[in-house]
GROMACS .gro file of C-alpha atoms in nm:
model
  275
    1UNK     CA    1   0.800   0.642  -1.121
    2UNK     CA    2   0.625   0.711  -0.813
    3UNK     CA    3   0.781   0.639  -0.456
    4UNK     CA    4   0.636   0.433  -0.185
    5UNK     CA    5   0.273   0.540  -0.010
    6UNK     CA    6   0.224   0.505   0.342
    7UNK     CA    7  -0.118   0.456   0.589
    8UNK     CA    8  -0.042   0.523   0.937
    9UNK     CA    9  -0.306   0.339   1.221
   10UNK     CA   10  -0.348   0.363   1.561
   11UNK     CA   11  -0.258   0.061   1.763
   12UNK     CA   12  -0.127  -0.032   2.127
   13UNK     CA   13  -0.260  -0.016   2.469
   14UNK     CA   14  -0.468   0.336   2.536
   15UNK     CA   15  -0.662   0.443   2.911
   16UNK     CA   16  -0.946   0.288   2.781
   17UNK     CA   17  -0.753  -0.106   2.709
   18UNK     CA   18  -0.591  -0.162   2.933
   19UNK     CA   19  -0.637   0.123   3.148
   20UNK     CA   20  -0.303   0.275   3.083
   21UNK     CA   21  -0.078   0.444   2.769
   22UNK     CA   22   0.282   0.305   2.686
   23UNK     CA   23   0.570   0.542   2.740
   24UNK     CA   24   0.744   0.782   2.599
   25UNK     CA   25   1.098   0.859   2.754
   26UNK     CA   26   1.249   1.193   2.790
   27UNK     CA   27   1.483   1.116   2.507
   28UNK     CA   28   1.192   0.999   2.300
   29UNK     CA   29   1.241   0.617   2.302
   30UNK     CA   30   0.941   0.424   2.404
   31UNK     CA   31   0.775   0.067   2.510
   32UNK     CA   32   0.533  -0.073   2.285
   33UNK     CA   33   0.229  -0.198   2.474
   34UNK     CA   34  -0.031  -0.410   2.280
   35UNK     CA   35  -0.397  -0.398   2.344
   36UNK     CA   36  -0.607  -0.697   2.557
   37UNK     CA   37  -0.715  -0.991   2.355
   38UNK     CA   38  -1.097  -0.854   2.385
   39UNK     CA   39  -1.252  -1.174   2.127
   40UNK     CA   40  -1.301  -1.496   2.198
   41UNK     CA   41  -0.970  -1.751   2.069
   42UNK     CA   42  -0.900  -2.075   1.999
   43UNK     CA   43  -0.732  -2.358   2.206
   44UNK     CA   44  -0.407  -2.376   2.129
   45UNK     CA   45  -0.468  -2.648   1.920
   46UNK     CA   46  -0.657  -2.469   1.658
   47UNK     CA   47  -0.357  -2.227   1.623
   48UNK     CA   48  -0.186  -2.238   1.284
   49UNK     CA   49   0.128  -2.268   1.489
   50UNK     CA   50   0.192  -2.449   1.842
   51UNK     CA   51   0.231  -2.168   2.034
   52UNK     CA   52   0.058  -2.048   2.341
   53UNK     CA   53  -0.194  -1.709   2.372
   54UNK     CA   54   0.048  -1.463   2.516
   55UNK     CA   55  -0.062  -1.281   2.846
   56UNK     CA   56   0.096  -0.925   2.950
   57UNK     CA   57   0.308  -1.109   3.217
   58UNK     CA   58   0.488  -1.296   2.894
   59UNK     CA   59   0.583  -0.940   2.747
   60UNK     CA   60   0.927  -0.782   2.764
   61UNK     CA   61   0.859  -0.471   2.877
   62UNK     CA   62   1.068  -0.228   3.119
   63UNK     CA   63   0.809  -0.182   3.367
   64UNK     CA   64   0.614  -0.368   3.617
   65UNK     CA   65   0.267  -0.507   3.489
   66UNK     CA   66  -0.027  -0.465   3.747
   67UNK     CA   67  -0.093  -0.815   3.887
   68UNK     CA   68  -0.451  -0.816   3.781
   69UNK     CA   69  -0.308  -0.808   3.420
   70UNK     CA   70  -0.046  -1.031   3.440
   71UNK     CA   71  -0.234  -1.361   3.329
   72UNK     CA   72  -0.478  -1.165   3.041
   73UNK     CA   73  -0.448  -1.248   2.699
   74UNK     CA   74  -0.305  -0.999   2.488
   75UNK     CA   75  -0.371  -0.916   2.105
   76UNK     CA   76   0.005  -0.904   1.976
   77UNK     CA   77  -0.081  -0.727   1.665
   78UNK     CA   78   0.060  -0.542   1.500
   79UNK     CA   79   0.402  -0.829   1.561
   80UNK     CA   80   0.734  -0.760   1.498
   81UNK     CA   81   1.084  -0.968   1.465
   82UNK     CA   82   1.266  -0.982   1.795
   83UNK     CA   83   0.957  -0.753   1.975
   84UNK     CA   84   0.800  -0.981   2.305
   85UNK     CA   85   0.930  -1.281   2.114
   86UNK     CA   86   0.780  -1.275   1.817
   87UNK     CA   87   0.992  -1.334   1.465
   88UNK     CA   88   0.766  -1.208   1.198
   89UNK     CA   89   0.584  -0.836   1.024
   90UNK     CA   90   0.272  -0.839   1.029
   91UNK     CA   91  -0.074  -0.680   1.075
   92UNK     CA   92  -0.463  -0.777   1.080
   93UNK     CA   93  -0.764  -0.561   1.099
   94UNK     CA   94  -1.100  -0.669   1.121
   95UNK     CA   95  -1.234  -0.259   1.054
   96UNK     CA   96  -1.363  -0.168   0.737
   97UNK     CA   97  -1.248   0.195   0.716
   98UNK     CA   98  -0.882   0.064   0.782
   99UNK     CA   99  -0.861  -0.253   0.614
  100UNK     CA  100  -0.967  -0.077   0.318
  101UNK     CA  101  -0.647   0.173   0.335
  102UNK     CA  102  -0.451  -0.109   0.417
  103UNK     CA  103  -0.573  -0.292   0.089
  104UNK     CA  104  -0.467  -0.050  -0.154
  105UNK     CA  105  -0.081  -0.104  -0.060
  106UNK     CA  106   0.138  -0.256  -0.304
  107UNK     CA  107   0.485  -0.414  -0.196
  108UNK     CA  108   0.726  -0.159  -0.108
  109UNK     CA  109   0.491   0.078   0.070
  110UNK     CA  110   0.458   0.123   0.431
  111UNK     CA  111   0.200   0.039   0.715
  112UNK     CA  112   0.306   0.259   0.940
  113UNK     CA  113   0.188   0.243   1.334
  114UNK     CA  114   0.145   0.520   1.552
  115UNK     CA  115  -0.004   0.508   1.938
  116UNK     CA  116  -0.097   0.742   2.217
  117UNK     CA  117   0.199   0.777   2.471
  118UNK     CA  118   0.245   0.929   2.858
  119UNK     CA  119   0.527   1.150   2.914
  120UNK     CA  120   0.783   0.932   3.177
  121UNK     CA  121   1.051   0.990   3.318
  122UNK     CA  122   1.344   0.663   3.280
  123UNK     CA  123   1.287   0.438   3.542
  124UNK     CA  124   0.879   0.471   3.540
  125UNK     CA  125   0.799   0.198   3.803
  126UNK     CA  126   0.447   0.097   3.578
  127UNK     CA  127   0.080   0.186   3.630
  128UNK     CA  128  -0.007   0.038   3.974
  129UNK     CA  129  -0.006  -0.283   4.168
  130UNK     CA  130  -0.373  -0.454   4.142
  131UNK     CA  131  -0.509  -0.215   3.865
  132UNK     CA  132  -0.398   0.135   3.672
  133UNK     CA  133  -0.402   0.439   3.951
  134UNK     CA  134  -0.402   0.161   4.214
  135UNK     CA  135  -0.208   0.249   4.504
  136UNK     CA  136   0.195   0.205   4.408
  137UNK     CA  137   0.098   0.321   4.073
  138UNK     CA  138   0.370   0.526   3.951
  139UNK     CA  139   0.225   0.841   3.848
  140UNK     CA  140   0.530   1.063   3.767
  141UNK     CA  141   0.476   1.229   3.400
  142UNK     CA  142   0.565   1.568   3.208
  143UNK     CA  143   0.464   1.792   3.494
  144UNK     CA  144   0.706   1.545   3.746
  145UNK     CA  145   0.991   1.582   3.487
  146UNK     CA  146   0.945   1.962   3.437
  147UNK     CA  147   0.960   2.080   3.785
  148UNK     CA  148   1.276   1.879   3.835
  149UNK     CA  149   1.453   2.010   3.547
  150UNK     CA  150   1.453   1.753   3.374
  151UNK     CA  151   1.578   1.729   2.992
  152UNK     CA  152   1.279   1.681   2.775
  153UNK     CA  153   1.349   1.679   2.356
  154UNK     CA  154   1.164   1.948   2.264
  155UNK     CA  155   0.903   1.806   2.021
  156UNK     CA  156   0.737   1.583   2.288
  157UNK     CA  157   0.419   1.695   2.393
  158UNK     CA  158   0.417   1.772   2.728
  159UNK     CA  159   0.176   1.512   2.927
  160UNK     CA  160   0.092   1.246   2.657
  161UNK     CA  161   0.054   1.265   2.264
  162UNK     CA  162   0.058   1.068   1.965
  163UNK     CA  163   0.400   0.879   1.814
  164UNK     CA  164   0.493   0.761   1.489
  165UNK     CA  165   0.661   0.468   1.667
  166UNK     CA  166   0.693   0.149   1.425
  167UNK     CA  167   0.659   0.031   1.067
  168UNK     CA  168   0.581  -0.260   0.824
  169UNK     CA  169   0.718  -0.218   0.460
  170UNK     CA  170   0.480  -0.427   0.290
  171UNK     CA  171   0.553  -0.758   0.096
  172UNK     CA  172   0.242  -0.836   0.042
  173UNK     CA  173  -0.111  -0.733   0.186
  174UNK     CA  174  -0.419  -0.997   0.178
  175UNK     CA  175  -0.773  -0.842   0.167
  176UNK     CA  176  -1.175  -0.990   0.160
  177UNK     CA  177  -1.138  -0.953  -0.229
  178UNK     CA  178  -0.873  -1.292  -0.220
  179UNK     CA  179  -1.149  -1.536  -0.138
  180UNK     CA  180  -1.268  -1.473  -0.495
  181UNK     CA  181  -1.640  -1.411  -0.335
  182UNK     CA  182  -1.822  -1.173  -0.101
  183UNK     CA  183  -1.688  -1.260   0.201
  184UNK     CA  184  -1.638  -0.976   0.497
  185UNK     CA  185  -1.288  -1.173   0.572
  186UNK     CA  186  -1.011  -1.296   0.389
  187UNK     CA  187  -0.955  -1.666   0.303
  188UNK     CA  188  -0.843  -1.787   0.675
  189UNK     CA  189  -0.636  -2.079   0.496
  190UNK     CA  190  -0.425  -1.805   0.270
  191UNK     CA  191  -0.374  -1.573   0.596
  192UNK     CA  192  -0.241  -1.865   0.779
  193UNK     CA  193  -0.028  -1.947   0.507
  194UNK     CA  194   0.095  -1.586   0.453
  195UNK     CA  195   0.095  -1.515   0.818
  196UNK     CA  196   0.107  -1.824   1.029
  197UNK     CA  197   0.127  -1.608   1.391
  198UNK     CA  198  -0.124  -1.284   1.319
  199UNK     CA  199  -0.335  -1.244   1.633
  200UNK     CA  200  -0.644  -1.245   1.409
  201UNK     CA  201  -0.563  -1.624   1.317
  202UNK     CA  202  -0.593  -1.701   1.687
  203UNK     CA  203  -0.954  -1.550   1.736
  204UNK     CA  204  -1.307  -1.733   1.703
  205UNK     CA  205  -1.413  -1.634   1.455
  206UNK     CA  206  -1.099  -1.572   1.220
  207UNK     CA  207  -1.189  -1.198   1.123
  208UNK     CA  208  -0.960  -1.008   0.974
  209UNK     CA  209  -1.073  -0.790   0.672
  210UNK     CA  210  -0.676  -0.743   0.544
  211UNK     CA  211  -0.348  -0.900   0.675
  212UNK     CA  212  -0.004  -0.729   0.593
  213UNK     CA  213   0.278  -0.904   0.582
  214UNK     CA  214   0.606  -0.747   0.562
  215UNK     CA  215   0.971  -0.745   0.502
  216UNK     CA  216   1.123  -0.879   0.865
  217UNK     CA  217   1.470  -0.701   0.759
  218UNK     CA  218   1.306  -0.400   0.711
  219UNK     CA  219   0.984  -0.340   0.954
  220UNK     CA  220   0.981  -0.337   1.306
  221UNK     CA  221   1.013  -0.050   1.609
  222UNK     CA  222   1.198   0.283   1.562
  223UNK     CA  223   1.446   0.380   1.771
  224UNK     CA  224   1.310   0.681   1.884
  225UNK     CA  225   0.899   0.840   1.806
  226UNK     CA  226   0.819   1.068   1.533
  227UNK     CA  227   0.583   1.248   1.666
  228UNK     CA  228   0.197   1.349   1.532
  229UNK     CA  229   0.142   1.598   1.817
  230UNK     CA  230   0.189   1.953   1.820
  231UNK     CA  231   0.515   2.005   2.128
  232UNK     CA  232   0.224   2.200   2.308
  233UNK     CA  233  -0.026   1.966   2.353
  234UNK     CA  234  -0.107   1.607   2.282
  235UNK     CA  235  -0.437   1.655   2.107
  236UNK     CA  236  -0.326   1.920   1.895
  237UNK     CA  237  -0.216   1.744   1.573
  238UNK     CA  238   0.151   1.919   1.385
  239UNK     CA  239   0.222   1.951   1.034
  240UNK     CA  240   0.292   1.595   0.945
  241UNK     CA  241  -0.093   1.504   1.042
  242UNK     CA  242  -0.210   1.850   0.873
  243UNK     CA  243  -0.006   1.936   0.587
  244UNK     CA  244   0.071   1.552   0.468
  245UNK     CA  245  -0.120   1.328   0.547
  246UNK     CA  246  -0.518   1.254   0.437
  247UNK     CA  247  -0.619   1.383   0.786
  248UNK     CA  248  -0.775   1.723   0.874
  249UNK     CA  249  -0.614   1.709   1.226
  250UNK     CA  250  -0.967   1.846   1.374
  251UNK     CA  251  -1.136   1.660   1.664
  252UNK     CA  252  -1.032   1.303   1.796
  253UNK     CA  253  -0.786   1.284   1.469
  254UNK     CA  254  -0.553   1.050   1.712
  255UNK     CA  255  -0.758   0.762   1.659
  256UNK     CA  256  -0.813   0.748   1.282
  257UNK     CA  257  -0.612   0.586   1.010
  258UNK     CA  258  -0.382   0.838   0.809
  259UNK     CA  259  -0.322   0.788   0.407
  260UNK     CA  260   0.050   0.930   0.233
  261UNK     CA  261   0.067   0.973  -0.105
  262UNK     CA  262   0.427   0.895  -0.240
  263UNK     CA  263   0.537   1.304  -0.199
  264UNK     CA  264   0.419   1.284   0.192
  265UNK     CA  265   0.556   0.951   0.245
  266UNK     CA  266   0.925   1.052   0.133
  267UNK     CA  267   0.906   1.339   0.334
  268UNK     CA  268   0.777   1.095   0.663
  269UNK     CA  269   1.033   0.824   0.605
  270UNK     CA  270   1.340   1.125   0.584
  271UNK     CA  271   1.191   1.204   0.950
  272UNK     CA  272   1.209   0.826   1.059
  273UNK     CA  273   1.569   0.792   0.886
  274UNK     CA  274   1.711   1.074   1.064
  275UNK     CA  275   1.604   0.985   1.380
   0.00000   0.00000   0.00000
């Protein structure tokens, strides 16, 4: 019988939202950094649950936030048990090219989540005071590192690149099909049943096009990045991108979802397990 299958999408804060990349550590461990919430929302009192629209000055993160970002909304998805307070797995996408991937999962596969990270060194002070490359920004990175001497693991890229850095094994995925119609979105009344705290279930309108939910024991951050990059260079995809996955690894490959068939995707979880 066939093993798990895997998609891998891109997700988490990138120069263009908010203005700044996560980072990667020397060592390879890493702070996850969600996107802005960039669609309209609900008041809190159309949440499924009574909780409040987390801002980037609510998130645990090892780093200082610039102030001008410290009250904006954030899109917490995907959200993971015990990451910036949340308790559940789970993903939505409102995309057509990756919902459908995401779709075709069956319990026991894997949504996998991969984002583009800068090279920094421990104690990275964060991105800037008032906005990214403010003044006080802390702009130490690979070439910083490097002429100090520092010890790099040698299949980071050298500046940024692009990190296997979380996963979802999947319980049970929801797509537009489950409304029993035409509808671009799934039923909003089974999501927030299935997945009472997705992100998606706090925008106006509702629009996600499949929600994942997954096993909380088993999904959440790695400890340390796989990565997608070649060592050499960030946009340079390696052999897990070109050799397993559904990607060609040509042109802006880092921002497109990534399909594993059940050979590739034992071969990408012995990476994560050994890790």
């Amino acid at each position: 019988m066939p093993g798990p299958r895997a998609v891998a999408v891109n997700v988490a804060a990138n120069t263009n939202e908010p203005g700044f990349r996560g980072p990667v550590y020397p060592d390879g461990s890493f702070a996850y950094v969600p996107i802005p919430e960039s669609a309209a929302t609900l008041s809190r009192e159309g949440f499924p649950v009574d909780e409040t629209l987390p801002t980037y000055g609510d998130l645990d993160l090892p780093f200082a936030v610039p102030a001008a970002l410290r009250e904006t909304p954030v899109h917490a998805d995907p959200e993971f048990p015990r990451v910036h307070g949340r308790e559940r797995a789970t993903y939505g996408d409102p995309h057509g090219v990756k919902a459908g991937r995401i779709a075709a999962l069956d319990p026991g596969d894997w949504l996998l989540f991969y984002a583009t990270l800068s090279l920094r060194p421990r104690d990275w002070a964060g991105p800037g005071a008032e906005r990214p490359g403010d003044e006080g920004a802390d702009d130490r990175g690979g070439a910083w590192l490097r002429e100090r001497g520092v010890d790099v693991d040698d299949d980071l890229a050298p500046d940024w690149g692009a990190y296997l850095f979380a996963g979802i094994r999947i319980e049970r995925v929801l797509s537009a099909g489950d409304d029993g119609g035409d509808g671009a979105v799934v039923d909003r009344a089974a999501a927030a049943a299935a997945a009472p705290t997705n992100a998606h279930l706090k925008r106006d309108p509702f629009d996600a096009r499949a929600i994942a939910v997954g096993d909380p024991a088993a999904s959440g951050p790695f400890d340390r990045v796989v990565p997608l990059s070649a060592s050499d260079g960030g946009s340079e995809a390696n052999r897990l991108v070109t050799d397993l996955s559904s990607d060609s690894g040509k042109g802006p490959w880092w921002r497109r979802p990534m399909a594993f068939d059940a050979a590739a995707t034992s071969r990408v979880l012995e990476r994560i397990d050994g890790i």
